[in-house]
mmCIF file of C-alpha atoms in Angstrom:
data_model
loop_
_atom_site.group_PDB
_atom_site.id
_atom_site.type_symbol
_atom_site.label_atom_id
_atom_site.label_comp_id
_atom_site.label_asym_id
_atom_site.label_seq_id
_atom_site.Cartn_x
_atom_site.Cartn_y
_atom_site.Cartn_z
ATOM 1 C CA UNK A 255 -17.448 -17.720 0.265
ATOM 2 C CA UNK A 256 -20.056 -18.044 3.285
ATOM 3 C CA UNK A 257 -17.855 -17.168 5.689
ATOM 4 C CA UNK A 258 -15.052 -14.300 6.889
ATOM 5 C CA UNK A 259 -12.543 -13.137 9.537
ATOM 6 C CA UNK A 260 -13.626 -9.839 10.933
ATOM 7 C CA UNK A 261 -11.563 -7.990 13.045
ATOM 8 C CA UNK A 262 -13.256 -4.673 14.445
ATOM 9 C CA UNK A 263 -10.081 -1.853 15.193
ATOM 10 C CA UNK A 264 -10.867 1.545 17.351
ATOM 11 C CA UNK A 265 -8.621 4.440 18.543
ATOM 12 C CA UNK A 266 -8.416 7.965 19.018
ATOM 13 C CA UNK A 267 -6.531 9.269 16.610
ATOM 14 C CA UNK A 268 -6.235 8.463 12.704
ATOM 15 C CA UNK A 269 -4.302 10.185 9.549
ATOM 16 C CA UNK A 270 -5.362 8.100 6.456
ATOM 17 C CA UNK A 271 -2.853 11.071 4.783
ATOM 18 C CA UNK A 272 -4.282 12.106 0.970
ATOM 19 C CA UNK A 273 -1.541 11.093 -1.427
ATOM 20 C CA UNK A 274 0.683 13.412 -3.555
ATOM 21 C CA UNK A 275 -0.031 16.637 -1.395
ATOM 22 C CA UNK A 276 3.221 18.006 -0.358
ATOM 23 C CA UNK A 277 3.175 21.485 0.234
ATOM 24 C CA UNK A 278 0.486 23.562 2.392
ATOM 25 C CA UNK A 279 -1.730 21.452 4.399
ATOM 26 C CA UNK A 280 -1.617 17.843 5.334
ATOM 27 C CA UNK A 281 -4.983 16.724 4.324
ATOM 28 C CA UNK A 282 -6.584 13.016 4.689
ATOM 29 C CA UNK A 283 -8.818 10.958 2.697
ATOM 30 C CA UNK A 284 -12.513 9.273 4.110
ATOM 31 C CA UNK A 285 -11.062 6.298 4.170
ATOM 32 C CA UNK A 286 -7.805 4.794 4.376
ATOM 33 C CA UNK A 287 -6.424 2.880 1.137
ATOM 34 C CA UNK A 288 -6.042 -0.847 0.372
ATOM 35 C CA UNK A 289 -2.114 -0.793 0.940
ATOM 36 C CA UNK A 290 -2.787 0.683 4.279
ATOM 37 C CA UNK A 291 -5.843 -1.790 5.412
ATOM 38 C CA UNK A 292 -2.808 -4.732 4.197
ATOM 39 C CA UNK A 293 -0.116 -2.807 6.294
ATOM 40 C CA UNK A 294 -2.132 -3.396 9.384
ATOM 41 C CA UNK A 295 -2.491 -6.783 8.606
ATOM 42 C CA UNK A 296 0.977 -7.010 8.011
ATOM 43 C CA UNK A 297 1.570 -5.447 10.938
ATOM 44 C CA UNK A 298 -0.705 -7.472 13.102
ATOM 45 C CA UNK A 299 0.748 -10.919 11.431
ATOM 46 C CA UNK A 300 4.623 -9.961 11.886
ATOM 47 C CA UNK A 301 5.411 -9.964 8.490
ATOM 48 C CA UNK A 302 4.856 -8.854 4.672
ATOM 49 C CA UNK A 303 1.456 -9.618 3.289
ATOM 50 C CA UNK A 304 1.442 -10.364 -0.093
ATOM 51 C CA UNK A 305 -1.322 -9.141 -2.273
ATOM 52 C CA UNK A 306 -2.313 -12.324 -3.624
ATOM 53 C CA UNK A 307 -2.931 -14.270 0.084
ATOM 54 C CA UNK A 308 -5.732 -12.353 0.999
ATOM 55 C CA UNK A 309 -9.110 -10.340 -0.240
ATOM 56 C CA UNK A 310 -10.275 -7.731 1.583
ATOM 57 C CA UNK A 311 -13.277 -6.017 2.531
ATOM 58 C CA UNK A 312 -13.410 -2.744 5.080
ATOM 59 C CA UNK A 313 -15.464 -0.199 6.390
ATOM 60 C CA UNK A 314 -13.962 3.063 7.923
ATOM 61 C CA UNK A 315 -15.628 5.571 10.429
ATOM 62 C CA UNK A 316 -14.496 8.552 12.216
ATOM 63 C CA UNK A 317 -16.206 11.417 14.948
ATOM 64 C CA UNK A 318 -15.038 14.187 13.437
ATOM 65 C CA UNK A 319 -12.011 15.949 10.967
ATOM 66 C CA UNK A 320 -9.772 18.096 13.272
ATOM 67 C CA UNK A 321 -6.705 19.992 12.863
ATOM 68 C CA UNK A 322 -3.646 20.649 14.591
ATOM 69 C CA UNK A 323 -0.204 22.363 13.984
ATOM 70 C CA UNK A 324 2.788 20.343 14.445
ATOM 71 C CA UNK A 325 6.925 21.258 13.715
ATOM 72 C CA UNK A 326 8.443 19.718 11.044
ATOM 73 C CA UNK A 327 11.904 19.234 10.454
ATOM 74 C CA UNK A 328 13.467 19.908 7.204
ATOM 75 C CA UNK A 329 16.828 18.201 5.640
ATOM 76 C CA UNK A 330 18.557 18.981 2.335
ATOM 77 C CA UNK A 331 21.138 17.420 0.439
ATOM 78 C CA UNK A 332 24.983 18.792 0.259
ATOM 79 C CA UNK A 333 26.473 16.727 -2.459
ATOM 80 C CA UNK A 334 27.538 14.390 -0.082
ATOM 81 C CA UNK A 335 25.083 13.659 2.816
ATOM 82 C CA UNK A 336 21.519 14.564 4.215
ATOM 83 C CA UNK A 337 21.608 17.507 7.035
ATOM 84 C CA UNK A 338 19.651 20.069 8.495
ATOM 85 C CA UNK A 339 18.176 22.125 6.028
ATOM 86 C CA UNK A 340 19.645 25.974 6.502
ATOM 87 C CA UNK A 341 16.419 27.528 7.425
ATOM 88 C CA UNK A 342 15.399 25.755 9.838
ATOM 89 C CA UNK A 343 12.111 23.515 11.015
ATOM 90 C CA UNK A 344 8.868 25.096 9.815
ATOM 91 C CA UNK A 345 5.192 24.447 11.134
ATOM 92 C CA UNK A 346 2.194 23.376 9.109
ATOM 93 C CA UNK A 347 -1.584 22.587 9.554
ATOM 94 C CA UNK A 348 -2.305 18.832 9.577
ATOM 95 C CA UNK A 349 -5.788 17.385 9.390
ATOM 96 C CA UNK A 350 -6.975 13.916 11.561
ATOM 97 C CA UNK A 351 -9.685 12.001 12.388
ATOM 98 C CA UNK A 352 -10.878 11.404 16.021
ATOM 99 C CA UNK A 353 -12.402 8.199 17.757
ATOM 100 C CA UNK A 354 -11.625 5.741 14.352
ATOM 101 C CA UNK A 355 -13.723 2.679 14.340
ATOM 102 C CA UNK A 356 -12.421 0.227 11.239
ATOM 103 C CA UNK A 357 -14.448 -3.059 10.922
ATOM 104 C CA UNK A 358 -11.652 -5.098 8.391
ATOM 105 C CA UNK A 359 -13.600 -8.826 6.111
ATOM 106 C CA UNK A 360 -10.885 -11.159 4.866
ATOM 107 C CA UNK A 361 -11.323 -14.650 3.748
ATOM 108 C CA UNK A 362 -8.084 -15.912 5.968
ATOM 109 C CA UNK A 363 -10.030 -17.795 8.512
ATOM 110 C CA UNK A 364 -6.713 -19.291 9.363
ATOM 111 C CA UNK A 365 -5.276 -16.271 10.404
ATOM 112 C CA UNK A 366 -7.746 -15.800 13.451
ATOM 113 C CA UNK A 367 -4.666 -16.602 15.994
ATOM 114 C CA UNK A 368 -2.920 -13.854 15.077
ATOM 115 C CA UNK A 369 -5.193 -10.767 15.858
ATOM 116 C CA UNK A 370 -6.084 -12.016 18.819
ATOM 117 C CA UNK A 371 -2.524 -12.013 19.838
ATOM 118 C CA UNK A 372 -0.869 -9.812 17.058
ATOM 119 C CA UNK A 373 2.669 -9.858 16.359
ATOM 120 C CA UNK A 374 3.216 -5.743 16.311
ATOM 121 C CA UNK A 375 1.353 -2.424 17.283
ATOM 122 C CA UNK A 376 -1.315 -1.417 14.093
ATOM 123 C CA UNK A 377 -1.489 2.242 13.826
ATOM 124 C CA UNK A 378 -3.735 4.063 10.935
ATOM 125 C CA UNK A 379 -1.152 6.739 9.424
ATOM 126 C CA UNK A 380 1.469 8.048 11.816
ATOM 127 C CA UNK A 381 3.059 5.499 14.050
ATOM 128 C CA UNK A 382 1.635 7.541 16.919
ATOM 129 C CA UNK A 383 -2.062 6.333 15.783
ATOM 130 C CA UNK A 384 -2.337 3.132 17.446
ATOM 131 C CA UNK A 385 -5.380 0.809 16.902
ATOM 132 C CA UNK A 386 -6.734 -1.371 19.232
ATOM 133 C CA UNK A 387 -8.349 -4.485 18.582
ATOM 134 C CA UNK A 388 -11.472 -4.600 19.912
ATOM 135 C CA UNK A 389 -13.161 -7.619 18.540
ATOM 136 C CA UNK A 390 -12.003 -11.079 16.151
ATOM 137 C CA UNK A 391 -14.789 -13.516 15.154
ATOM 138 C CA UNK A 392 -15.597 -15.463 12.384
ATOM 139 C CA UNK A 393 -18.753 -14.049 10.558
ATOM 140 C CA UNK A 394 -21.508 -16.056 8.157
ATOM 141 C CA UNK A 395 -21.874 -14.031 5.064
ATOM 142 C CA UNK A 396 -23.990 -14.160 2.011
ATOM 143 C CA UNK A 397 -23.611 -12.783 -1.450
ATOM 144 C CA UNK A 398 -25.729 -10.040 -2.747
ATOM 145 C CA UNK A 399 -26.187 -8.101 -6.057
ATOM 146 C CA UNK A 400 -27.316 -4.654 -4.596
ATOM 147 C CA UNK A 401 -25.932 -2.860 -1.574
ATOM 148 C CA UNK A 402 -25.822 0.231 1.030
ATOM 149 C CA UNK A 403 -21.531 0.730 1.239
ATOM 150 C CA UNK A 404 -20.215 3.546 3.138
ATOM 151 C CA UNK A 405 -16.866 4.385 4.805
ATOM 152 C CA UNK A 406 -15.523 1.970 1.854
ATOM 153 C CA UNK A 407 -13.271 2.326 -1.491
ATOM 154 C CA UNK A 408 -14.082 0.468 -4.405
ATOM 155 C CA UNK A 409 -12.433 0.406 -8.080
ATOM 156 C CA UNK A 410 -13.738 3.566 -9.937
ATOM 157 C CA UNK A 411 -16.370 2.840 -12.966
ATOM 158 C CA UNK A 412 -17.479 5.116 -15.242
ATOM 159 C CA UNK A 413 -20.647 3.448 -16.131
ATOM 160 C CA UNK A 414 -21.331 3.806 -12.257
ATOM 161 C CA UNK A 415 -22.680 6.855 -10.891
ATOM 162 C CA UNK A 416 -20.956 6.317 -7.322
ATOM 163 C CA UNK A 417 -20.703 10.070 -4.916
ATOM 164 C CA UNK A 418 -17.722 9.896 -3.359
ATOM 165 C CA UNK A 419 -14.221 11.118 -3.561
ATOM 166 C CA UNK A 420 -12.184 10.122 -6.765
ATOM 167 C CA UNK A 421 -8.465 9.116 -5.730
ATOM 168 C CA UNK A 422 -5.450 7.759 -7.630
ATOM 169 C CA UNK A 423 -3.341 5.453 -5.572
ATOM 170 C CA UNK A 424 -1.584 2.077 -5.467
ATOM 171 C CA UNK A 425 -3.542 -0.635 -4.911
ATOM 172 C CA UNK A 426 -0.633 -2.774 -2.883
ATOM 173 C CA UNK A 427 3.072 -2.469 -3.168
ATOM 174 C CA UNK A 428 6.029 -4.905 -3.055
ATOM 175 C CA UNK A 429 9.420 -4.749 -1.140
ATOM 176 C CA UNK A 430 12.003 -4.136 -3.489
ATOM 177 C CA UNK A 431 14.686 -6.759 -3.517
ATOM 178 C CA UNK A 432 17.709 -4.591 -3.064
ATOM 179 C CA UNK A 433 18.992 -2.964 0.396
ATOM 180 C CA UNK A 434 17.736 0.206 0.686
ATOM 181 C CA UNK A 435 15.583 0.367 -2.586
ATOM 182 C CA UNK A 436 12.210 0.736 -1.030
ATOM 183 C CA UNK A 437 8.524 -0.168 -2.195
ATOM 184 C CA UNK A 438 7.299 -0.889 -5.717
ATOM 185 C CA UNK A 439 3.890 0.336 -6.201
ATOM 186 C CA UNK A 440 1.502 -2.422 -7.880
ATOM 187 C CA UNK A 441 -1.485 -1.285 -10.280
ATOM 188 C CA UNK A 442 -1.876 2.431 -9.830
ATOM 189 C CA UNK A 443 -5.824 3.075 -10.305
ATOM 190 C CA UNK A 444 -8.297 5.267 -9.961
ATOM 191 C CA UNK A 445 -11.005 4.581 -6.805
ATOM 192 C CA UNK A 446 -13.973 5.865 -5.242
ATOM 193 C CA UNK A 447 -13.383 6.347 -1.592
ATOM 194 C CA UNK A 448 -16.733 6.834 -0.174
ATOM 195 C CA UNK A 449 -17.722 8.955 3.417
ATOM 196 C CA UNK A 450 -19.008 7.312 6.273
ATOM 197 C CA UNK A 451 -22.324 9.063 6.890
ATOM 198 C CA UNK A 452 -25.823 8.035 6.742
ATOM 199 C CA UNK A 453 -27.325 5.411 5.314
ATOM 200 C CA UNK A 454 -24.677 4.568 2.725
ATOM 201 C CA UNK A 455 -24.399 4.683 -0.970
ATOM 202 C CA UNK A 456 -26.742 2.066 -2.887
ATOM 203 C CA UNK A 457 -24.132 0.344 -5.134
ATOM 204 C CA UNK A 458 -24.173 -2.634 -8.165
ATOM 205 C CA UNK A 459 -21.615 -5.149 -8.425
ATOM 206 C CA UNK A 460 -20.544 -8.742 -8.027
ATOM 207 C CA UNK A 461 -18.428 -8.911 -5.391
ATOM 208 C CA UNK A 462 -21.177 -7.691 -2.841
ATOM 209 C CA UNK A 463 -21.611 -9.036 0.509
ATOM 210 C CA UNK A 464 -23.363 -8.598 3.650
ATOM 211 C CA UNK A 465 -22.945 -10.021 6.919
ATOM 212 C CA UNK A 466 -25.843 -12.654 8.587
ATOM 213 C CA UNK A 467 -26.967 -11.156 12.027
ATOM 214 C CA UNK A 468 -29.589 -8.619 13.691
ATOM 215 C CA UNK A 469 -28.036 -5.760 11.960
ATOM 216 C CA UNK A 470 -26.382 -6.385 8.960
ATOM 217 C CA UNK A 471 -23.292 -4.526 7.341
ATOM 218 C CA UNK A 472 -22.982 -4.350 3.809
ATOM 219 C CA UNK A 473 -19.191 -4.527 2.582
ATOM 220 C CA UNK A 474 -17.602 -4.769 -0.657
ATOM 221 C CA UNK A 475 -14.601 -7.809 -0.760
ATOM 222 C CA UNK A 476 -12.136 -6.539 -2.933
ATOM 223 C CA UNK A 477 -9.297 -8.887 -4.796
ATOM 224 C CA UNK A 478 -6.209 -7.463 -5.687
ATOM 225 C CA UNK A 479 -4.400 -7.683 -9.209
ATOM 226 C CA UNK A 480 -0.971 -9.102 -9.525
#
């Protein structure tokens, strides 16, 4: 692979949510996950991506973590359909990201057409934080053995001594194939998701890249398992 699609994204909001927290605080992760980065390129293509059409390389930056208080509304179950829960809506403490910048490598040159005029709105976490597209062009690459990664997630090796936040989540999910039965999570794993600051984390592995001009970008290209 010499060559990729990159597709720069900004905005002013972003809620890449932490997984499994649901009580207390909404937290968020340093960077969003795989199944997001291929919902926004679902998103941007009009349809369902399938894990297997694409690899994927990413790096995610943000200003600043900030908080805010928002109502939520909460529903039970009667024995017979979904209302509004008895005591009422209830406020919590939610964490986001300001002034999001997300640089997004795939090896879909083909697919060019359709960021430049994208099917749907992308939005990193609620549908109220919309992404821009900012940039599309196709960049030269080269392969390399050693890298600098930052605002990134790769697979999580213990042999590696990577700093960076250890996470458990999907790597892609399917539609189910009945009305109603929602998404089927694909190869649950463990990941590093590493912060955007400074100079980056030096990193070994084979699927390495960085991009050919003045100032390079390392990335890491990731390929999902089926």
């Amino acid at each position: 692979m010499d060559k990729v699609l990159e597709i720069q994204f900004s905005g002013w909001t972003a809620t890449p949510r932490l997984p499994f927290v649901l009580s207390g605080n909404a937290l968020c992760m340093p960077v969003p996950p795989y199944s997001t980065i291929l919902g926004i390129i679902g998103c941007c293509l009009g349809r369902f991506i399938s894990p297997d059409e694409v690899k994927v390389g990413f790096q995610y930056l943000y200003d600043t973590v900030s908080m805010d208080i928002e109502t939520r509304r909460r529903l039970q179950f009667d024995g017979k359909k979904i209302k509004n829960h008895d005591k009422g809506s209830d406020a919590y403490i939610r964490e986001f990201h300001t002034n999001p910048r997300l640089i997004v490598w795939i090896d879909r040159l083909d697919w060019k057409d359709y960021f430049e005029s994208p099917v749907g709105t992308p939005a990193l976490g609620r549908s109220q934080d919309l992404l821009q597209i900012s940039k599309v062009c196709v960049k030269e690459v080269v392969s390399v053995s050693e890298a600098y990664l930052k605002g990134c997630m790769i697979p999580f090796d213990a042999n590696l001594m990577i700093p960076g936040q250890l996470v458990q989540v999907a790597e892609s999910y399917v539609e189910g194939e009945g009305i109603g039965s929602g998404r089927i999570p694909i190869n649950p794993m463990m990941f590093v998701a590493i912060h955007g600051e400074g100079k980056g984390v030096h990193v070994s592995n084979s699927n390495l890249y960085q991009t050919q001009e003045e100032q390079p970008i390392d990335f890491y290209m990731h390929t999902f398992t089926i």
